[in-house]
Structure formats: C-alpha cells, structure tokens
Amino acid sequence: MNASPAIQELKARLAQATAVTVLTGAGISADSGVPTFRGADGLWKDHRPEELASPEAFARNPTLVWEWYNWRRGLIATKQPNPAHTALVELEHTVNDFWLITQNVDGLHPLAGSQRLSEIHGNIWKVRCTQCERITVNRDMPIAILPECSTCAGLLRPHIVWFGESLDPEDLQKSFDALRKCEVLLIIGTSGMVYPAASFGPIAKENGAFVAEVNLDPTPNSDLVDVAIQGHAKDLVPQLVS
Ligand code: BV8
Ligand code: ZN
C-alpha cells in the first residue's frame, strides 16, 4: 500500500540519518499481547500503579508485590517480540549511531536482539538484594515468595524502578547523550505521562532533532513532534525501517 507522506518523510530521514535515538513504551509490546499500563486492558486496572509499584508498597506488603510480579512474569514469559521489536534491531544494525531507550521492563527488546539499549525502568527478569545490592537474573516461575539472596540471605526485590525512585544515573546520562546527539528521535507506544521519560521528546527537540511519534492515539507529545503517525507499531515500524 502506498505510504502516507508522513511515513515517506520519516522513512527518508531515518534512511539518511547517522544518529537515531528511539524511545519506546508499553505500546510497542501491546502487539505481543503484553497489557499496557493505562489502556482499556490496562495492567493497572485492578491496582493503582503507586499501590504496588512503589518502595512503600514493598515495605508494607512484600508478599503482595511479589505475587503481582509473579503474575506479570508468568504472563510475559509466554510473549514473543513482534515485528516492531525486530524492525528496531534492523535499524540498530543499519544506523551508524543508534540508541534505544525503553521504559518497558518486559525484556522483549533484548530478547529480539537489541543490544544498544537502556532499560531505564529495569527488567522484570532481574532481582536485586535489598541488603547487599547484588543484581542477578532470575527466571524462576514462580519465584519463591519471599525470595532470599544466595549470598547474604537478604530479601530480594524486583530490579525495577518504582514510582518515587530515581533512575540509574548511568542510564540517565546515556539517555541524555543519545537525546542530545540524535538527528531523529522516534517515540513509539508511550502515553508520555511518566517522568523523566516524558521529558525526552522536548529535550531532543531543543537539540534540533526531527522528532516523530508512532502511537495508536494522540498523546501529550503529539503537539511537539514533527510527525505523528497513528496506527499499530507492529505494522508501522517495519514500514519505516524496510
Ligand atoms: C523519578 C516500572 C525522581 C514499574 C514504571 C508529578 C508530576 C511529574 C512527575 C511526578 C509527579 N509525581 C510523581 C512524579 C514522578 C513519577 C511520575 O512521573 N509519575 C507520573 C505517573 C506522574 N516518576 C517517578 O517516580 C520516576 N522517578 O521521577 O525520580 C524522583 C525521585 C524521588 C521522588 C520523586 C521523583 C520513576 C518512574 C518509573 C516508574 N516505573 N515502571 C513496573 O512496570 O512494575 S513506569 C511504567 O509506566 C512502565 O515502565 C511504563 O513503561 C511506563 C510508562 O507507561 P507507557 O509505557 O507510556 O505505557 P502506557 O500504558 O501509559 O501507554 C501505552 C501507550 O501505547 C499509549 O499511548 C497507547 O495509545 C499506545 N499503544 C497501545 N497499543 C499500541 C500503542 N501504540 C502503538 N501500537 C500499539 N499497538
Ligand atoms: Zn544479598
């Protein structure tokens, strides 16, 4: 089908860019069957995000928080990357200076083969000891509740950035570098509500990047971007990259 002028322009810019940064959110995994956070089938529908994804919730009731993460790990374990994830791996191999910033904790980008990426909100398959801070990959399904560190017997928590917690300074630095130097920033499948990721579009814009958005719906970013393309990421992203 002949692509719209917006898709053609974005495709051309991606083809000639030497530095491209991509920011993804839950929408890119929706086509893999992973529920989004704030959509109709939202993961949060029976829980408010702050209710469970916060250090206070974990301190108050670690068992409930681990039960919720076990449910999510079980769900995500059955999901595969979709053509949008795969297209970003292709883009990573063709663009000279590429960086992927994802807010997703589902691990589908690394599973698809993305290597030049920052998982700025962590990864649901990683756990961190609350005592000795050791980070390990744990794919137990389900994880034993309450999980203990094999080194110091401390309580393990998901290695995920909860609301009210700061992001890893290294991830932030890497993200800011990528936002400053990119010629094109492609924002895919995020509602643009959660900070600091919500400020990444404006930062790239300030630095002169061509900013584009792929989303089912308009978002707070839509007024800012140079091109907003509406539709499913699994259909649109491969068109932009091929
Ligand atoms: C921090 C891990 C400093 C948990 C997550 C008031 C004002 C401003 C900021 C704040 C405030 N109050 C508090 C804050 C700070 C807070 C924040 O931003 N709150 C928001 C809610 C207002 N941020 C923080 O706390 C961050 N830390 O700021 O540190 C600090 C330190 C101390 C005290 C204060 C501040 C930490 C944020 C990280 C939180 N952790 N996840 C877990 O997953 O278990 S965030 C969570 O939301 C996920 O990571 C998710 O990725 C992220 C963003 O959501 P989206 O990815 O955008 O998903 P969503 O469902 O919202 O949207 C999906 C989109 O896809 C939609 O637009 C939809 O249309 C589209 N879509 C759907 N299907 C498709 C599609 N698009 C294309 N194709 C499709 N098929
Ligand atoms: Zn430990």
Short mmCIF file of C-alpha atoms and ligand atoms in Angstrom, two decimals:
data_model
loop_
_atom_site.label_atom_id
_atom_site.label_comp_id
_atom_site.label_asym_id
_atom_site.label_seq_id
_atom_site.Cartn_x
_atom_site.Cartn_y
_atom_site.Cartn_z
CA MET A 1 0.00 0.00 0.00
CA ASN A 2 1.44 3.41 -0.82
CA ALA A 3 2.77 5.02 2.33
CA SER A 4 1.43 8.38 3.53
CA PRO A 5 3.59 11.48 3.02
CA ALA A 6 4.34 11.47 6.76
CA ILE A 7 5.61 7.89 6.63
CA GLN A 8 7.61 8.63 3.48
CA GLU A 9 9.24 11.69 5.07
CA LEU A 10 10.11 9.83 8.26
CA LYS A 11 11.37 6.83 6.29
CA ALA A 12 13.66 9.10 4.26
CA ARG A 13 15.00 10.85 7.35
CA LEU A 14 15.72 7.53 9.07
CA ALA A 15 17.47 6.26 5.92
CA GLN A 16 19.85 9.22 5.76
CA ALA A 17 20.37 9.82 9.48
CA THR A 18 23.71 8.87 11.02
CA ALA A 19 22.41 9.23 14.61
CA VAL A 20 18.99 7.87 15.60
CA THR A 21 17.52 7.50 19.09
CA VAL A 22 14.34 5.55 19.80
CA LEU A 23 12.17 5.80 22.93
CA THR A 24 9.63 3.02 23.50
CA GLY A 25 6.82 2.40 25.95
CA ALA A 26 4.27 -0.31 26.67
CA GLY A 27 2.55 0.25 23.32
CA ILE A 28 5.33 -1.48 21.38
CA SER A 29 4.71 -4.66 23.40
CA ALA A 30 0.91 -4.43 23.18
CA ASP A 31 1.04 -6.22 19.81
CA SER A 32 2.89 -9.06 21.56
CA GLY A 33 -0.02 -9.45 23.97
CA VAL A 34 1.61 -7.66 26.92
CA PRO A 35 -1.07 -5.43 28.53
CA THR A 36 -0.29 -1.71 28.58
CA PHE A 37 -0.38 0.29 31.76
CA ARG A 38 -3.11 2.82 31.15
CA GLY A 39 -5.11 1.34 28.29
CA ALA A 40 -8.54 -0.25 28.47
CA ASP A 41 -6.99 -3.67 29.22
CA GLY A 42 -4.51 -1.85 31.46
CA LEU A 43 -2.30 -3.95 33.68
CA TRP A 44 -3.15 -1.49 36.39
CA LYS A 45 -6.89 -1.91 36.08
CA ASP A 46 -7.35 -3.67 39.38
CA HIS A 47 -4.45 -1.88 41.06
CA ARG A 48 -3.34 1.76 41.08
CA PRO A 49 0.28 1.90 39.88
CA GLU A 50 1.52 3.61 43.05
CA GLU A 51 -0.31 0.93 45.03
CA LEU A 52 2.10 -1.82 44.05
CA ALA A 53 4.99 -0.36 42.03
CA SER A 54 6.48 1.68 44.90
CA PRO A 55 9.02 1.16 47.69
CA GLU A 56 6.32 1.96 50.27
CA ALA A 57 4.08 -0.84 48.94
CA PHE A 58 7.01 -3.28 49.02
CA ALA A 59 7.93 -2.28 52.58
CA ARG A 60 4.30 -2.60 53.66
CA ASN A 61 3.48 -5.89 51.91
CA PRO A 62 6.37 -7.54 50.01
CA THR A 63 4.33 -10.73 49.56
CA LEU A 64 1.53 -8.90 47.69
CA VAL A 65 4.04 -7.08 45.50
CA TRP A 66 5.88 -10.30 44.72
CA GLU A 67 2.56 -12.07 43.93
CA TRP A 68 1.79 -9.28 41.42
CA TYR A 69 5.22 -9.57 39.82
CA ASN A 70 4.91 -13.36 39.69
CA TRP A 71 1.62 -12.91 37.82
CA ARG A 72 3.31 -10.50 35.38
CA ARG A 73 6.40 -12.73 34.95
CA GLY A 74 4.12 -15.65 34.16
CA LEU A 75 2.23 -13.58 31.59
CA ILE A 76 5.31 -12.07 29.93
CA ALA A 77 7.12 -15.44 29.76
CA THR A 78 4.55 -16.56 27.16
CA LYS A 79 5.04 -13.49 24.93
CA GLN A 80 7.39 -13.02 21.99
CA PRO A 81 8.83 -9.91 20.36
CA ASN A 82 6.69 -8.62 17.47
CA PRO A 83 7.75 -7.12 14.08
CA ALA A 84 8.18 -3.70 15.70
CA HIS A 85 10.82 -5.03 18.09
CA THR A 86 12.53 -6.85 15.20
CA ALA A 87 12.49 -3.77 12.97
CA LEU A 88 14.32 -1.80 15.68
CA VAL A 89 17.05 -4.46 15.74
CA GLU A 90 17.42 -3.99 11.97
CA LEU A 91 17.61 -0.21 12.44
CA GLU A 92 20.30 -0.70 15.08
CA HIS A 93 22.36 -2.63 12.53
CA THR A 94 21.96 -0.05 9.75
CA VAL A 95 22.32 3.27 11.58
CA ASN A 96 25.84 4.34 12.45
CA ASP A 97 25.00 5.81 15.87
CA PHE A 98 21.87 4.18 17.31
CA TRP A 99 20.49 4.06 20.85
CA LEU A 100 17.24 2.59 22.17
CA ILE A 101 15.75 3.89 25.42
CA THR A 102 12.94 1.70 26.68
CA GLN A 103 10.59 2.26 29.60
CA ASN A 104 9.45 -1.36 29.30
CA VAL A 105 10.53 -3.92 31.87
CA ASP A 106 9.27 -6.90 29.80
CA GLY A 107 12.68 -7.75 28.30
CA LEU A 108 11.25 -8.12 24.76
CA HIS A 109 13.79 -5.71 23.23
CA PRO A 110 16.87 -7.67 24.39
CA LEU A 111 15.02 -10.90 23.52
CA ALA A 112 14.54 -9.57 19.96
CA GLY A 113 18.29 -8.89 19.75
CA SER A 114 18.58 -5.19 20.66
CA GLN A 115 21.98 -4.53 22.22
CA ARG A 116 22.44 -0.75 22.09
CA LEU A 117 19.73 -0.07 24.66
CA SER A 118 18.98 1.28 28.14
CA GLU A 119 16.16 -0.36 30.09
CA ILE A 120 15.59 2.78 32.13
CA HIS A 121 12.88 1.29 34.35
CA GLY A 122 14.73 -2.01 34.85
CA ASN A 123 13.90 -5.55 33.80
CA ILE A 124 11.30 -7.92 35.26
CA TRP A 125 13.71 -10.89 34.97
CA LYS A 126 16.31 -9.19 37.20
CA VAL A 127 16.24 -9.16 41.01
CA ARG A 128 18.27 -7.04 43.43
CA CYS A 129 19.18 -7.83 47.02
CA THR A 130 17.85 -5.21 49.45
CA GLN A 131 20.89 -5.84 51.68
CA CYS A 132 23.97 -6.32 49.50
CA GLU A 133 22.51 -4.74 46.33
CA ARG A 134 23.66 -7.69 44.19
CA ILE A 135 21.76 -7.84 40.88
CA THR A 136 21.09 -11.23 39.28
CA VAL A 137 18.87 -12.65 36.56
CA ASN A 138 16.16 -14.87 37.99
CA ARG A 139 13.74 -16.71 35.71
CA ASP A 140 12.11 -18.92 38.37
CA MET A 141 8.45 -19.34 37.57
CA PRO A 142 7.06 -18.63 40.02
CA ILE A 143 9.80 -17.08 42.11
CA ALA A 144 9.66 -18.41 45.68
CA ILE A 145 7.94 -15.87 47.96
CA LEU A 146 9.72 -14.29 49.80
CA PRO A 147 12.95 -14.73 47.75
CA GLU A 148 16.28 -14.57 49.57
CA CYS A 149 19.72 -13.53 48.33
CA SER A 150 22.00 -16.57 47.82
CA THR A 151 24.94 -14.50 49.08
CA CYS A 152 23.65 -12.79 52.22
CA ALA A 153 20.11 -14.17 52.70
CA GLY A 154 18.74 -10.62 52.33
CA LEU A 155 15.25 -10.06 50.87
CA LEU A 156 15.28 -9.85 47.07
CA ARG A 157 13.20 -7.22 45.22
CA PRO A 158 12.46 -6.80 41.52
CA HIS A 159 15.29 -4.83 39.84
CA ILE A 160 12.73 -2.34 38.59
CA VAL A 161 12.48 1.44 39.12
CA TRP A 162 9.33 2.09 41.15
CA PHE A 163 7.41 5.36 41.38
CA GLY A 164 9.26 7.77 43.61
CA GLU A 165 12.58 6.03 42.94
CA SER A 166 15.36 7.61 40.94
CA LEU A 167 16.55 6.11 37.68
CA ASP A 168 20.07 4.71 37.39
CA PRO A 169 22.35 7.73 36.84
CA GLU A 170 24.25 5.84 34.13
CA ASP A 171 21.03 5.14 32.23
CA LEU A 172 20.06 8.79 32.54
CA GLN A 173 23.45 10.02 31.32
CA LYS A 174 23.39 7.63 28.37
CA SER A 175 19.84 8.72 27.53
CA PHE A 176 20.66 12.42 27.68
CA ASP A 177 23.73 11.88 25.46
CA ALA A 178 21.61 9.97 22.93
CA LEU A 179 18.88 12.65 23.00
CA ARG A 180 21.39 15.45 22.53
CA LYS A 181 23.22 13.99 19.57
CA CYS A 182 20.44 12.32 17.58
CA GLU A 183 19.22 13.72 14.26
CA VAL A 184 15.98 11.76 14.62
CA LEU A 185 14.13 10.75 17.79
CA LEU A 186 11.44 8.12 17.20
CA ILE A 187 8.93 7.81 20.08
CA ILE A 188 6.92 4.58 19.92
CA GLY A 189 3.98 3.47 22.06
CA THR A 190 4.19 5.67 25.12
CA SER A 191 1.46 7.82 26.66
CA GLY A 192 4.11 10.35 27.66
CA MET A 193 2.84 10.56 31.25
CA VAL A 194 5.74 9.20 33.27
CA TYR A 195 8.79 11.33 34.08
CA PRO A 196 11.62 11.68 33.36
CA ALA A 197 10.97 9.74 30.10
CA ALA A 198 8.13 12.17 29.31
CA SER A 199 10.70 14.96 29.05
CA PHE A 200 12.86 13.14 26.48
CA GLY A 201 10.88 14.37 23.45
CA PRO A 202 11.24 18.04 24.44
CA ILE A 203 14.97 17.56 25.15
CA ALA A 204 15.63 16.10 21.69
CA LYS A 205 13.51 18.84 20.10
CA GLU A 206 15.51 21.52 21.90
CA ASN A 207 18.65 19.97 20.47
CA GLY A 208 17.37 20.26 16.92
CA ALA A 209 16.31 16.66 16.33
CA PHE A 210 13.49 15.69 14.00
CA VAL A 211 11.01 14.10 16.46
CA ALA A 212 8.42 11.58 15.31
CA GLU A 213 5.79 9.62 17.19
CA VAL A 214 4.15 6.28 16.41
CA ASN A 215 1.06 5.68 18.55
CA LEU A 216 -2.50 4.43 18.33
CA ASP A 217 -3.76 7.72 19.76
CA PRO A 218 -2.66 11.35 20.16
CA THR A 219 -0.52 11.94 23.26
CA PRO A 220 0.89 14.95 25.14
CA ASN A 221 3.88 14.62 22.76
CA SER A 222 1.73 14.94 19.64
CA ASP A 223 1.79 18.74 19.60
CA LEU A 224 5.56 18.78 19.97
CA VAL A 225 6.55 16.24 17.32
CA ASP A 226 7.32 17.00 13.68
CA VAL A 227 5.44 13.91 12.51
CA ALA A 228 2.79 11.87 14.37
CA ILE A 229 1.84 8.59 12.71
CA GLN A 230 -1.20 6.80 14.08
CA GLY A 231 -1.54 3.04 13.99
CA HIS A 232 -0.15 -0.20 15.37
CA ALA A 233 3.59 -0.23 15.97
CA LYS A 234 3.83 -3.80 14.58
CA ASP A 235 2.53 -2.51 11.20
CA LEU A 236 4.17 0.93 11.08
CA VAL A 237 7.69 0.42 12.44
CA PRO A 238 8.66 -2.26 9.87
CA GLN A 239 7.41 0.10 7.10
CA LEU A 240 9.65 2.87 8.42
CA VAL A 241 12.71 0.69 8.54
CA SER A 242 12.48 -1.54 5.46
C1 BV8 B 1 11.59 9.86 39.36
C2 BV8 B 1 8.16 0.11 36.50
C3 BV8 B 1 12.93 11.31 40.58
C4 BV8 B 1 7.08 -0.41 37.35
C5 BV8 B 1 7.48 2.31 35.92
C6 BV8 B 1 4.03 14.75 39.36
C7 BV8 B 1 4.46 15.38 38.20
C8 BV8 B 1 5.56 14.91 37.49
C9 BV8 B 1 6.25 13.78 37.93
C10 BV8 B 1 5.80 13.16 39.08
C11 BV8 B 1 4.71 13.63 39.79
N1 BV8 B 1 4.52 12.81 40.84
C12 BV8 B 1 5.45 11.84 40.83
C13 BV8 B 1 6.24 12.06 39.77
C14 BV8 B 1 7.37 11.27 39.36
C15 BV8 B 1 6.89 9.96 38.77
C16 BV8 B 1 5.91 10.18 37.64
O1 BV8 B 1 6.28 10.55 36.54
N2 BV8 B 1 4.62 9.93 37.92
C17 BV8 B 1 3.63 10.10 36.87
C18 BV8 B 1 2.58 8.99 36.98
C19 BV8 B 1 3.02 11.50 37.02
N3 BV8 B 1 8.09 9.39 38.20
C20 BV8 B 1 8.88 8.67 39.01
O2 BV8 B 1 8.64 8.41 40.16
C21 BV8 B 1 10.17 8.21 38.35
N4 BV8 B 1 11.26 8.57 39.20
O3 BV8 B 1 10.94 10.77 38.91
O4 BV8 B 1 12.74 10.02 40.09
C22 BV8 B 1 12.19 11.34 41.89
C23 BV8 B 1 12.77 10.74 42.98
C24 BV8 B 1 12.09 10.79 44.20
C25 BV8 B 1 10.84 11.42 44.30
C26 BV8 B 1 10.24 11.99 43.15
C27 BV8 B 1 10.91 11.95 41.94
C28 BV8 B 1 10.16 6.70 38.19
C29 BV8 B 1 9.20 6.35 37.07
C30 BV8 B 1 9.32 4.87 36.78
C31 BV8 B 1 8.09 4.20 37.34
N5 BV8 B 1 8.13 2.79 36.94
N6 BV8 B 1 7.54 1.04 35.60
C32 BV8 B 1 6.58 -1.67 36.75
O5 BV8 B 1 6.44 -1.75 35.48
O6 BV8 B 1 6.28 -2.59 37.53
S1 BV8 B 1 6.59 3.32 34.92
C33 BV8 B 1 5.51 2.44 33.93
O7 BV8 B 1 4.91 3.44 33.11
C34 BV8 B 1 6.14 1.47 32.92
O8 BV8 B 1 7.53 1.40 32.99
C35 BV8 B 1 5.74 2.06 31.58
O9 BV8 B 1 6.64 1.80 30.59
C36 BV8 B 1 5.72 3.48 31.96
C37 BV8 B 1 5.15 4.46 31.02
O10 BV8 B 1 3.92 4.00 30.57
P1 BV8 B 1 3.82 3.74 28.99
O11 BV8 B 1 4.95 2.89 28.57
O12 BV8 B 1 3.66 5.04 28.30
O13 BV8 B 1 2.51 2.88 28.89
P2 BV8 B 1 1.00 3.40 28.85
O14 BV8 B 1 0.10 2.24 29.06
O15 BV8 B 1 0.88 4.61 29.73
O16 BV8 B 1 0.81 3.92 27.35
C38 BV8 B 1 0.82 2.99 26.27
C39 BV8 B 1 0.81 3.82 25.03
O17 BV8 B 1 0.93 2.95 23.90
C40 BV8 B 1 -0.48 4.60 24.83
O18 BV8 B 1 -0.18 5.90 24.37
C41 BV8 B 1 -1.22 3.80 23.74
O19 BV8 B 1 -2.00 4.66 22.91
C42 BV8 B 1 -0.08 3.24 22.96
N7 BV8 B 1 -0.36 1.98 22.28
C43 BV8 B 1 -1.12 0.94 22.71
N8 BV8 B 1 -1.10 -0.07 21.82
C44 BV8 B 1 -0.29 0.35 20.80
C45 BV8 B 1 0.18 1.64 21.08
N9 BV8 B 1 0.99 2.32 20.26
C46 BV8 B 1 1.35 1.71 19.11
N10 BV8 B 1 0.96 0.46 18.76
C47 BV8 B 1 0.13 -0.24 19.58
N11 BV8 B 1 -0.27 -1.47 19.23
ZN ZN B 2 22.45 -10.05 49.38
#
